[in-house]
Short mmCIF file of C-alpha atoms in Angstrom, two decimals:
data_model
loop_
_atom_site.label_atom_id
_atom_site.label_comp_id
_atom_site.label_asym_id
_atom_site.label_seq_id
_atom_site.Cartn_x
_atom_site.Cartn_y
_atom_site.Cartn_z
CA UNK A 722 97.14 75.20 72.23
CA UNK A 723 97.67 71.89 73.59
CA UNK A 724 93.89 71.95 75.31
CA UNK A 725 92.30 73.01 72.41
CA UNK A 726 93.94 70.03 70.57
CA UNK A 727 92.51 68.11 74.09
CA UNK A 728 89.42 69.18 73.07
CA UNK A 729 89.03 68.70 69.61
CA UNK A 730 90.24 65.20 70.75
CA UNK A 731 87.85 64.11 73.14
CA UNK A 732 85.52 65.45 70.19
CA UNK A 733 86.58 63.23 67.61
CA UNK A 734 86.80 60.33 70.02
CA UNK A 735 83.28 60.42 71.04
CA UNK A 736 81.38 60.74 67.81
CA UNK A 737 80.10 57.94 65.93
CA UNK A 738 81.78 58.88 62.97
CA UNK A 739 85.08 58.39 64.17
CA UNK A 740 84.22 54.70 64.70
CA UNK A 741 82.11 54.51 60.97
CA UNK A 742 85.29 55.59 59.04
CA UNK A 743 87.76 53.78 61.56
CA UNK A 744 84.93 50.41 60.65
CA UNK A 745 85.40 51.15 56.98
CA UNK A 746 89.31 51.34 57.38
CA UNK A 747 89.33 48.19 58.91
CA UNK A 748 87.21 46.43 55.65
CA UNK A 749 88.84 47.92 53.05
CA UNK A 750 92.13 46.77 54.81
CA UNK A 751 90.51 43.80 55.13
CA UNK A 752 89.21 43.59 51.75
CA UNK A 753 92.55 44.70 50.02
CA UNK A 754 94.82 42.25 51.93
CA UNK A 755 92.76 39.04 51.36
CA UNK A 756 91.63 39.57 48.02
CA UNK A 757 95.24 40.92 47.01
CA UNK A 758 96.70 37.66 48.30
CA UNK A 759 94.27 34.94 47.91
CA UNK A 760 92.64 35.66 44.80
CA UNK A 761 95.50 37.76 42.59
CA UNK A 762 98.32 35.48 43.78
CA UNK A 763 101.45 38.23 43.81
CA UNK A 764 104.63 36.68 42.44
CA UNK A 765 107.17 39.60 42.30
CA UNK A 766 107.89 42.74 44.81
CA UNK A 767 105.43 45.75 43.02
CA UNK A 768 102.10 43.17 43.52
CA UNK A 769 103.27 41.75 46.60
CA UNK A 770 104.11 45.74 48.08
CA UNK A 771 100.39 46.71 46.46
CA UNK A 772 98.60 43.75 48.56
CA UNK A 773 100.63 45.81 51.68
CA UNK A 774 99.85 49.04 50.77
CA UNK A 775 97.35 49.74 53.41
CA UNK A 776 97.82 53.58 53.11
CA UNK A 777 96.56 53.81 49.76
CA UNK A 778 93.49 51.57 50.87
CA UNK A 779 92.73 54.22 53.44
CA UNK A 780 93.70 57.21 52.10
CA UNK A 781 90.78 58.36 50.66
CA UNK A 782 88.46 57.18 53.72
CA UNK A 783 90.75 59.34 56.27
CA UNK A 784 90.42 62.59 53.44
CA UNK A 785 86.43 61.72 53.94
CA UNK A 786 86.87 61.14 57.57
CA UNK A 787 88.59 65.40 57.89
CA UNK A 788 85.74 66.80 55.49
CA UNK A 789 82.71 65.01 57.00
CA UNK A 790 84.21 66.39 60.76
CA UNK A 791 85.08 69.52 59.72
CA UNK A 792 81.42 70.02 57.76
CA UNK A 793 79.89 68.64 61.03
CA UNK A 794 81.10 71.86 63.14
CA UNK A 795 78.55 73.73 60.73
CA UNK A 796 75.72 71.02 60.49
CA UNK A 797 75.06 70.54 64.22
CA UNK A 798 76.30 73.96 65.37
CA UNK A 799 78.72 73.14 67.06
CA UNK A 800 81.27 75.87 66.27
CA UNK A 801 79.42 78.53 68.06
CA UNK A 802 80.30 77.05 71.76
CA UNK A 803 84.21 76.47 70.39
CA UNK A 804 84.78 80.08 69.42
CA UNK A 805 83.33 81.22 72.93
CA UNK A 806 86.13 79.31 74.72
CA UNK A 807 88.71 80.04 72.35
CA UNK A 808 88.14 82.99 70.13
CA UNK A 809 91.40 83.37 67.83
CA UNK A 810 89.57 81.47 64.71
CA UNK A 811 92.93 80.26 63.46
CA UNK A 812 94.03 78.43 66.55
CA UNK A 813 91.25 76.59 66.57
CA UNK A 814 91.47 75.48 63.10
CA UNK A 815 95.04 74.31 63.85
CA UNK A 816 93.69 72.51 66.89
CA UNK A 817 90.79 70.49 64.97
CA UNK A 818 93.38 69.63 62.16
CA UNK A 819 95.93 68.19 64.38
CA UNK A 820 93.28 66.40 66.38
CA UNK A 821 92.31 64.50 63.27
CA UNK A 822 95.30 64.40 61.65
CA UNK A 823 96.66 62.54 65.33
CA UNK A 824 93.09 60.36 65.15
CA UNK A 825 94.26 59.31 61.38
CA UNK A 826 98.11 58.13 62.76
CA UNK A 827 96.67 56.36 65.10
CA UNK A 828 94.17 54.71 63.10
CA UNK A 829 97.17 54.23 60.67
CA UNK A 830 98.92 52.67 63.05
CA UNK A 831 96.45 50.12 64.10
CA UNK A 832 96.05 49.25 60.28
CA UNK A 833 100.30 48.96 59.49
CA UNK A 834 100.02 46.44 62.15
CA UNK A 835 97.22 44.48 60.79
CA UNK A 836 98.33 44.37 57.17
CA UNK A 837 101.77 43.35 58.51
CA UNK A 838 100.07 40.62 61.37
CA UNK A 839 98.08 39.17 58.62
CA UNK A 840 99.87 39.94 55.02
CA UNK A 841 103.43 38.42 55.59
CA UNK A 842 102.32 35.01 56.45
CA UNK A 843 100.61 34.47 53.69
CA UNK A 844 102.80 36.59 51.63
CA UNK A 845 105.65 33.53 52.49
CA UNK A 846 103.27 31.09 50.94
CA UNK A 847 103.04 32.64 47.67
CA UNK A 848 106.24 32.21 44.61
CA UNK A 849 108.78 34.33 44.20
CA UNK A 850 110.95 37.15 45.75
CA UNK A 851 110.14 38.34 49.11
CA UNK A 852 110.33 41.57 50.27
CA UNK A 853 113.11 43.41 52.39
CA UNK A 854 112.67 45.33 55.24
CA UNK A 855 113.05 48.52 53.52
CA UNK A 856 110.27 47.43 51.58
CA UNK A 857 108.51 47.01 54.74
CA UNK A 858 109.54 50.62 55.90
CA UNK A 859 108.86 52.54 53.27
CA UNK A 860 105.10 51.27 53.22
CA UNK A 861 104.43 51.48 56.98
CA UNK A 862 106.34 55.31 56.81
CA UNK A 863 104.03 56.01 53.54
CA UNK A 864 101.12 54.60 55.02
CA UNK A 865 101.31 56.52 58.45
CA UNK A 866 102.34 59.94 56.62
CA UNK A 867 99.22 60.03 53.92
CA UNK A 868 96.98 59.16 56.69
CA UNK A 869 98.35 62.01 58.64
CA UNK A 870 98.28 64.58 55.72
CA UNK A 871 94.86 63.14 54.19
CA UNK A 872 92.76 63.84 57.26
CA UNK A 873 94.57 67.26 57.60
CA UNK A 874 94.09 67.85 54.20
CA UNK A 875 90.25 66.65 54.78
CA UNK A 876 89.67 69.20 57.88
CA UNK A 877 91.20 72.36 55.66
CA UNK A 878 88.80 71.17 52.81
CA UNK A 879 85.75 70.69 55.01
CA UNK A 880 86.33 74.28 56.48
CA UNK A 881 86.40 75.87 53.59
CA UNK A 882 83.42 74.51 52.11
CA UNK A 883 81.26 74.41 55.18
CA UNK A 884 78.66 72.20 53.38
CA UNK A 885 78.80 68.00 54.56
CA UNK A 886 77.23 66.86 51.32
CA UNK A 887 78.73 69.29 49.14
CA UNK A 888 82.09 68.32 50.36
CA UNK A 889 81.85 64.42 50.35
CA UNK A 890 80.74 64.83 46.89
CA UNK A 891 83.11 67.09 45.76
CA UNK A 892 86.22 65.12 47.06
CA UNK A 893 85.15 61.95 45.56
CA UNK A 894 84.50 63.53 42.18
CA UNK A 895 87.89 65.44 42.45
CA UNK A 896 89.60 62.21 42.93
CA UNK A 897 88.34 60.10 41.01
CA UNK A 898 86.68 61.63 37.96
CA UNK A 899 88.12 64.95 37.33
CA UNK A 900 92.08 63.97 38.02
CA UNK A 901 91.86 61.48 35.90
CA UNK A 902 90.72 63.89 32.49
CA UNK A 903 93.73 66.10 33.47
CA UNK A 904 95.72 63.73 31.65
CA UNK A 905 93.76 64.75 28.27
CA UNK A 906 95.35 68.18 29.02
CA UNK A 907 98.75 66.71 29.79
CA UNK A 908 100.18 63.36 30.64
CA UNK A 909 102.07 64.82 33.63
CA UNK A 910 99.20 66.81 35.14
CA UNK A 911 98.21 63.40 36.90
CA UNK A 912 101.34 62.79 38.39
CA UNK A 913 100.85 66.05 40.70
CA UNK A 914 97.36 65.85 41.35
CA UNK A 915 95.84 64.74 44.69
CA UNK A 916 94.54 61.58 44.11
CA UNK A 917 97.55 59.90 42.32
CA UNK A 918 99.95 62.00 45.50
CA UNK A 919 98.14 60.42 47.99
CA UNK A 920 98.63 56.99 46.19
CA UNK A 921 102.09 57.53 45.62
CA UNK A 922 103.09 58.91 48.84
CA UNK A 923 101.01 55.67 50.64
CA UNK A 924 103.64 53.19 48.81
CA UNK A 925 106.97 55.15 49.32
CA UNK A 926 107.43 56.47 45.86
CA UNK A 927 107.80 54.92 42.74
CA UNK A 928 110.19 55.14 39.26
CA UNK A 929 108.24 58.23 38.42
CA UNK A 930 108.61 60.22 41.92
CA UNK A 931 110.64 59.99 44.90
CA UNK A 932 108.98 59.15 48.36
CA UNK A 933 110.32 62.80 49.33
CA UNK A 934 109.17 64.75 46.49
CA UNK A 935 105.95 63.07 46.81
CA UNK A 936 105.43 64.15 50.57
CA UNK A 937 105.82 67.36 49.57
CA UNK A 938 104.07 67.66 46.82
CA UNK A 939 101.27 66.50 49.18
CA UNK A 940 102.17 68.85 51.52
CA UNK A 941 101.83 71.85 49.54
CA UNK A 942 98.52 70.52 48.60
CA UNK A 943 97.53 70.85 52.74
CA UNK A 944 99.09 74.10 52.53
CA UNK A 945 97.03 75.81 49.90
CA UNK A 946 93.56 74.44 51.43
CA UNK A 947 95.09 75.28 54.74
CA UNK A 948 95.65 78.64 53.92
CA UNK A 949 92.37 79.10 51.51
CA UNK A 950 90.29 77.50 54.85
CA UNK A 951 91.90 80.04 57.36
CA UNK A 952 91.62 83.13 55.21
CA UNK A 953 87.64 81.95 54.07
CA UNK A 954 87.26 81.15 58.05
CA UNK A 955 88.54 84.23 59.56
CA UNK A 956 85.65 86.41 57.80
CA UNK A 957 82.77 83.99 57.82
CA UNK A 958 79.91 84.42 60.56
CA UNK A 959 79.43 81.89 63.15
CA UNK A 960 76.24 80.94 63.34
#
């Protein structure tokens, strides 16, 4: 197992995609930092953990960044030569989604420590209470554990779909059109859908759901696709 996660590695790490979504981490990171600070002036702990929250900046990029890899094993045929070497279908699905899911921690990482290099100082220049160190651990924990799950979640959703455009489309949509309505059905369907888990689980809970509950709520959501991806793999043709 360990060199088929090797390999999916050295996959990931040498496609230009990797570095596209890693670019577009960095901006909205970036983006969500400055702008947060500069231009919406926080003044009490929820705005001034939101102009932190760097997971839920990159949450949805690193759910993109799974699909669009996943999808790309189809598009440029590059499955075929991966089943040769390693034929059990599932293992290699558990390989690619730990290679991104590790590529998404990492990337995580390198973000935490950017929002925290550049957010704090100018955080201290702003009025009003500053925030603890929990406060600071529960958004670098959030932040590193939806980036995990997202681009796990992004892999399982990719392979089960098999089409690039058809996924990248459908994802956004999901998120951020289709969630949303749920709440015309019921006001607590949102709470549990993916969108507003991933948001949740990127700033360590809120009044409404525990950082715990949320992770798992999120993690059944990997599960299902997970499960829906394998079964939908094991019996589809590699061409």
């Amino acid at each position: 197992m360990g060199r088929l996660i090797a390999g999916e590695l050295i996959k990931v790490r040498t496609t230009r995609t990797a570095l596209g979504f890693a670019a577009a981490a960095l901006l909205l990171v970036l983006a969500s930092v400055l702008i947060t600070i500069l231009a919406g002036h926080p003044d009490n702990v929820v705005d001034k953990r939101g102009a932190l929250n760097f997971g839920g900046a990159i949450s949805l990029v690193l759910l993109l960044f799974g699909a669009v890899g996943a999808t790309g094993e189809f598009r440029h045929r590059t499955l075929a030569p991966a089943v040769l070497i390693a034929p059990d279908r599932l293992r290699l699905l558990l390989a690619r989604i730990a290679a991104y899911a590790l590529t998404a921690l990492a990337l995580a990482a390198v973000m935490a420590i950017i929002t925290l290099v550049l957010g704090i100082p100018l955080l201290a220049r702003e009025s009003g209470p500053d925030l603890t160190a929990s406060d600071y651990v529960e958004l670098v924990t959030g932040g590193l554990v939806v980036a995990t799950l997202a681009a796990a979640l992004g892999v399982a959703f990719g392979t089960l779909v098999r089409n690039q455009v058809f996924a990248v489309i459908a994802l956004l949509v999901w998120v951020t059109i289709l969630e949303p309505l749920t709440g015309l059905i019921d006001d607590r369907l949102p709470d549990y859908a993916l969108g507003s888990t991933l948001t949740r689980v990127a700033q360590g809970g809120d009044q409404d759901m525990g950082f715990g509950a949320a992770v798992l709520v999120l993690i059944a959501w990997a599960a299902v696709f997970l499960v829906a991806a394998a079964l939908v793999d094991q019996r589809r043709d590699v061409e």
